[in-house]
Short mmCIF file of C-alpha atoms in Angstrom, two decimals:
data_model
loop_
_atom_site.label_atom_id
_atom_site.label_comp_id
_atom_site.label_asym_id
_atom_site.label_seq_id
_atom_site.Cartn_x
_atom_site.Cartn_y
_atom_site.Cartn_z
CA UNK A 1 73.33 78.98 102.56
CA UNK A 2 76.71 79.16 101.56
CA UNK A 3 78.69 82.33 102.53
CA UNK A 4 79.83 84.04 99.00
CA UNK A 5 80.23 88.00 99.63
CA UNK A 6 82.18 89.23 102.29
CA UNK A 7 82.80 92.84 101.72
CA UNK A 8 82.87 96.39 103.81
CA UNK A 9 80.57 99.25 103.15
CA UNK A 10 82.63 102.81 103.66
CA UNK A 11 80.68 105.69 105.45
CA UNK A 12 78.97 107.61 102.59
CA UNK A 13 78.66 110.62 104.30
CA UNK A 14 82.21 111.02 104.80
CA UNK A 15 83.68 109.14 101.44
CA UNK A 16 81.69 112.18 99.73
CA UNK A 17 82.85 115.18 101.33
CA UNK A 18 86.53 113.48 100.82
CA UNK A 19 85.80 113.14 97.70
CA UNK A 20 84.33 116.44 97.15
CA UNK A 21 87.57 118.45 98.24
CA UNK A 22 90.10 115.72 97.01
CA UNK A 23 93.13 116.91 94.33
CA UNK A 24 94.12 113.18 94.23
CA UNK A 25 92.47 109.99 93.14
CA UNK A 26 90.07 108.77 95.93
CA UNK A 27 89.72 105.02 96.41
CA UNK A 28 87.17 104.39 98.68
CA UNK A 29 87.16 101.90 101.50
CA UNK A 30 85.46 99.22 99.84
CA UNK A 31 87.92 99.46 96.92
CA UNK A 32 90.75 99.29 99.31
CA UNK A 33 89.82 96.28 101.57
CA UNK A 34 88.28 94.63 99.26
CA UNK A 35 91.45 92.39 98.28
CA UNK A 36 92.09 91.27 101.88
CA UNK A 37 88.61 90.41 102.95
CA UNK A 38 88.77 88.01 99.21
CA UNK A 39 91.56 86.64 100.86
CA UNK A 40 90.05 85.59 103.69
CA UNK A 41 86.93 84.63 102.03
CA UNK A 42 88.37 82.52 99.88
CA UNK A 43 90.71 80.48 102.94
CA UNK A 44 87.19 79.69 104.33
CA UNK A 45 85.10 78.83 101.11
CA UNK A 46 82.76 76.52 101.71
CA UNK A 47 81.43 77.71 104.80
CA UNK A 48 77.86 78.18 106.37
CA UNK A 49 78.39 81.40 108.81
CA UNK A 50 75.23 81.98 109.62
CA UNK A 51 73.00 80.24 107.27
CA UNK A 52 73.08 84.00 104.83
CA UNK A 53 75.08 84.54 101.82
CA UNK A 54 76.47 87.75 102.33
CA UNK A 55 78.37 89.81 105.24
CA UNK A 56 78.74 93.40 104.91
CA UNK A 57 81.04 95.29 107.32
CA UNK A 58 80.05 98.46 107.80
CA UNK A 59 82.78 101.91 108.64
CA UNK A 60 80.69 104.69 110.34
CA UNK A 61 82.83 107.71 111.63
CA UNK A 62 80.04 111.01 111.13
CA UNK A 63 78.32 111.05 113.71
CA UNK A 64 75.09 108.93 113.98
CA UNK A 65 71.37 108.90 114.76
CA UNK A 66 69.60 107.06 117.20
CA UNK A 67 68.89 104.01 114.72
CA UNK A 68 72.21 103.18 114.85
CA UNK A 69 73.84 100.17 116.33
CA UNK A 70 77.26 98.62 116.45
CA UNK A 71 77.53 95.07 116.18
CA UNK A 72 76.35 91.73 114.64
CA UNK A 73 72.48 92.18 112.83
CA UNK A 74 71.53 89.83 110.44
CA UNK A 75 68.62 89.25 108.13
CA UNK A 76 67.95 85.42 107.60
CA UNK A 77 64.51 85.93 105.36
CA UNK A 78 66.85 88.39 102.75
CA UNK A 79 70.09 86.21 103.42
CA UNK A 80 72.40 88.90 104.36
CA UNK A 81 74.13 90.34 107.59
CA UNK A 82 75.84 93.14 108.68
CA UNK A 83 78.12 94.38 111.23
CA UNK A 84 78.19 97.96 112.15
CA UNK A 85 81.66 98.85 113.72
CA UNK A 86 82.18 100.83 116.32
CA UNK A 87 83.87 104.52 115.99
CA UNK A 88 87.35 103.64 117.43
CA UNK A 89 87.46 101.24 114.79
CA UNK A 90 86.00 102.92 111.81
CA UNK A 91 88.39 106.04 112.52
CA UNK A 92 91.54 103.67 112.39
CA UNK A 93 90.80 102.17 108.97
CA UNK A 94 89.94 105.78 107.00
CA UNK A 95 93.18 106.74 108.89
CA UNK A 96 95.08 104.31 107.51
CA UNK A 97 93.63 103.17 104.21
CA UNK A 98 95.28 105.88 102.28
CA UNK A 99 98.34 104.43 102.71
CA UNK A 100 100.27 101.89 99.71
CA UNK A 101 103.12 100.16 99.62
CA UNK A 102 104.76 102.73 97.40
CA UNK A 103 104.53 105.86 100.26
CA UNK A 104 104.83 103.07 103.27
CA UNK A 105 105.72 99.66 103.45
CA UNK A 106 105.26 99.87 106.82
CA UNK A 107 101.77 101.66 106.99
CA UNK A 108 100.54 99.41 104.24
CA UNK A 109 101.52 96.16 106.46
CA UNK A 110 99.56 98.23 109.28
CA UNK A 111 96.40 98.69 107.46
CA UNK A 112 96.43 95.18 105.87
CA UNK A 113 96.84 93.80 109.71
CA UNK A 114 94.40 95.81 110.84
CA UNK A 115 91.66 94.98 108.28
CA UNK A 116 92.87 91.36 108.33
CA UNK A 117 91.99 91.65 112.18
CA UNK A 118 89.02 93.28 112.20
CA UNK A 119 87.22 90.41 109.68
CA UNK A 120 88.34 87.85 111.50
CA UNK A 121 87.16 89.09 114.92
CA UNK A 122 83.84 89.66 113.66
CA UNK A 123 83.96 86.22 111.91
CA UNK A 124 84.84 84.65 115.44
CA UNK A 125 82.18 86.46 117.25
CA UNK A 126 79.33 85.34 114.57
CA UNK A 127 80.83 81.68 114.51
CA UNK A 128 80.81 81.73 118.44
CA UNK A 129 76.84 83.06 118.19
CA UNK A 130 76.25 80.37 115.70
CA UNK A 131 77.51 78.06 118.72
CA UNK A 132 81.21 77.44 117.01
CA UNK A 133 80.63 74.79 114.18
CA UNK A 134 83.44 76.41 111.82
CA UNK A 135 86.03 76.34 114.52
CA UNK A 136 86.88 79.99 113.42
CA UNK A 137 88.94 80.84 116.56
CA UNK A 138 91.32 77.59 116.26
CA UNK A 139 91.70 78.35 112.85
CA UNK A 140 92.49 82.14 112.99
CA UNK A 141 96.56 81.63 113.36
CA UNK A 142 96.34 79.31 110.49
CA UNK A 143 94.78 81.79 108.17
CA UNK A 144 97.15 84.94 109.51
CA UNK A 145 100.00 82.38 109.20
CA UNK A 146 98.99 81.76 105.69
CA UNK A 147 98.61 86.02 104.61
CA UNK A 148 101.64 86.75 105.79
CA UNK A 149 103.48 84.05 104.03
CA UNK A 150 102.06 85.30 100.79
CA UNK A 151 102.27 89.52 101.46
CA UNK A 152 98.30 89.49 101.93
CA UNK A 153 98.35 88.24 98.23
CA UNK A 154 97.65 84.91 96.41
CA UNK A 155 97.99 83.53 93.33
CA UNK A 156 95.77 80.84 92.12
CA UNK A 157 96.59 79.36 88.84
CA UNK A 158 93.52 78.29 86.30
CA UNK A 159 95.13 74.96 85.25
CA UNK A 160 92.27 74.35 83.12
CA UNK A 161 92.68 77.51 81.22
CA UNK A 162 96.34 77.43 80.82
CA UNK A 163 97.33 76.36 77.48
CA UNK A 164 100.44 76.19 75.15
CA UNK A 165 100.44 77.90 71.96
CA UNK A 166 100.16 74.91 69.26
CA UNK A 167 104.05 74.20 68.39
CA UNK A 168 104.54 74.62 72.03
CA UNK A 169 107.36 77.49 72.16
CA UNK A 170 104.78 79.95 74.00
CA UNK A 171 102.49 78.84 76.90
CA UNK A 172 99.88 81.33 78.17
CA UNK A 173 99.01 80.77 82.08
CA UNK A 174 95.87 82.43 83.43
CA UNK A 175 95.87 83.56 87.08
CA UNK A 176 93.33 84.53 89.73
CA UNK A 177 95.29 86.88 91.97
CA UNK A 178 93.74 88.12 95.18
CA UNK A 179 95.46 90.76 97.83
CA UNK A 180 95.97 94.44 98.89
CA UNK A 181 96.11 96.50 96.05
CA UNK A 182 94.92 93.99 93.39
CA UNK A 183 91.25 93.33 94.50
CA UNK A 184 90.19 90.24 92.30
CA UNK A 185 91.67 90.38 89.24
CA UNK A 186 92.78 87.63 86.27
CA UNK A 187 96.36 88.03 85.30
CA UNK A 188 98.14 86.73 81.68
CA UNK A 189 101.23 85.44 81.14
CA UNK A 190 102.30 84.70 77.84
CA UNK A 191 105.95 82.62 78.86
CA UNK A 192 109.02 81.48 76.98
CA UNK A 193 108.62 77.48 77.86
CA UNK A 194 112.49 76.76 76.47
CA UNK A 195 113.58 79.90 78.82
CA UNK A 196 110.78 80.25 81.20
CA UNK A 197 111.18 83.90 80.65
CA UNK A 198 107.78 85.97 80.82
CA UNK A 199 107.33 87.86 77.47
CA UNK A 200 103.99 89.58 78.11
CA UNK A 201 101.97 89.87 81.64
CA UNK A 202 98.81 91.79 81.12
CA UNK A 203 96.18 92.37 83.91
CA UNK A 204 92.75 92.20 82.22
CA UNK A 205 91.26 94.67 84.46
CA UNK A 206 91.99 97.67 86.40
CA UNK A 207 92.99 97.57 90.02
CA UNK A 208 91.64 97.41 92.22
CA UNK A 209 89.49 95.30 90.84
CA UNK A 210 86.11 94.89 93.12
CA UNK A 211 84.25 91.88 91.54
CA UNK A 212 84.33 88.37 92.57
CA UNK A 213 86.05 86.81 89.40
CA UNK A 214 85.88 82.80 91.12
CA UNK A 215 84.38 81.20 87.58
CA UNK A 216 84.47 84.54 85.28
CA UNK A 217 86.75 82.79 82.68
CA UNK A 218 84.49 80.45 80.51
CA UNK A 219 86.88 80.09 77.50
CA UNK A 220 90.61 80.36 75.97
CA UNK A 221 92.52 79.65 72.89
CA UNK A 222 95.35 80.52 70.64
CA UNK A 223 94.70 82.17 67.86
CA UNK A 224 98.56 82.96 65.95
CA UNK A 225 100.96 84.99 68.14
CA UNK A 226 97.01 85.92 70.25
CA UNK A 227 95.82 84.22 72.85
CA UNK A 228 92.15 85.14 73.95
CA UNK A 229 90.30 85.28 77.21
CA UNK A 230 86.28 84.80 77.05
CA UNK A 231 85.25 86.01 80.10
CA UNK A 232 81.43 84.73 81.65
CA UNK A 233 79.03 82.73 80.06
CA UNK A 234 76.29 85.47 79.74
CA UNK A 235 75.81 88.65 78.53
CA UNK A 236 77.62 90.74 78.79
CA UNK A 237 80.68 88.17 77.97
CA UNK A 238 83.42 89.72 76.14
CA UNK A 239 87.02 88.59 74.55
CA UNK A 240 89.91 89.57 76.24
CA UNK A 241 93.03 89.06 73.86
CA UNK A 242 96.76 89.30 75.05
CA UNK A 243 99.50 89.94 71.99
CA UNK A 244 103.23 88.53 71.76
CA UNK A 245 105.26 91.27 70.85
CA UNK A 246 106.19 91.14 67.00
CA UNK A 247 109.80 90.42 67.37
CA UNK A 248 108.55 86.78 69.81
CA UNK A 249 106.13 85.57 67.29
#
């Protein structure tokens, strides 16, 4: 089985008193990494990691009971894994997660390193169980190489959903953007083609956005100075529609 969630599970215990006693809004840790490890997931995709289709990475800092075990576990019958991480490790993230690039450039680089770091470790030490057939530690510099190019953020364009507007002054190009502080979120551009000048960008969702969105737009089209998003094939599909502003029509 292909690998197609790779996510981390916050400690609940914790998140909730947080929470609880919070004046500010809390983003949890699974909100917060969920951009990078998307990242990553997607540099690998297709890959058979260990024969499940999902890898949960799980924070723990309160302290635990005697069930509890860091490490690699994995469930082949149910198709998922897990990796409980140790409290050193678990203590750095919720230290660090509450930082953006808007308080700390710096910090923010810090946390995205340090969640980029701790996936890909874990990823090694499963590949290296699973005897090594993705190469995962030869690749690792390649895929850091690659984040940091980018910011921890990527931009794929949806070619297929990209259209001009029918006389051609306006084109509309669709994005799936992944990274720190975006999630997984599809991105509108409604662009000048004589000037190249963006007129409209509209995010379709709110961000964070936590949901794998690899094959959520089914549909678009121009409709006048609209151009409309139909996102999934199934129910619940809905319309997303992005507007030129009156005076660009």
């Amino acid at each position: 089985m292909k690998l197609h969630t790779l996510c981390f599970e916050g400690d609940h215990t914790l998140e909730k008193r947080e929470k609880e006693k919070s004046n500010y809004c809390y983003v949890n840790l699974f909100a917060v990494t969920f951009g990078i490890a998307q990242f990553i997931l997607t540099e690998l995709q297709p890959i058979d990691l260990d024969g499940c289709g999902k890898l949960t990475i799980c924070a723990n800092v309160e302290p635990q009971n005697g069930t509890y075990e860091p490490g690699y576990h994995t469930s082949p019958e149910l198709g998922v894994s897990w990796y409980n991480l140790d409290l050193e490790t678990s203590r750095k993230l919720y230290n660090l997660k509450r930082f953006s690039k808007a308080f700390s450039e710096g910090l923010s680089n810090e946390f995205e390193n340090c969640v980029a770091n701790t996936v890909m470790d874990i990823l090694v030490e499963i590949d290296r169980v699973q005897g090594g057939k993705n190469s995962l530690a030869e690749r690792r510099n390649d895929i850091f190489e690659r984040m940091r190019e980018c910011g921890y953020e990527k931009e794929i364009l949806l070619e297929k959903y990209s259209k001009p507007r029918r006389d051609r002054k306006y084109r509309a190009k669709v994005y799936r953007c992944i990274g720190h502080g975006i999630g997984d979120a599809i991105r509108v551009d409604l662009v000048h083609c004589a000037t190249e000048e963006v007129v409209v960008s509209r995010w379709l969702e709110e961000l964070p956005h936590t949901i794998d969105m690899s094959g959520a737009v089914t549909k678009t089209a121009w409709d006048g100075d609209a151009f409309k998003v139909t996102l999934y094939r199934r129910s619940p599909s809905w319309v997303e529609t992005v507007e030129l502003p009156e005076n660009q029509s």
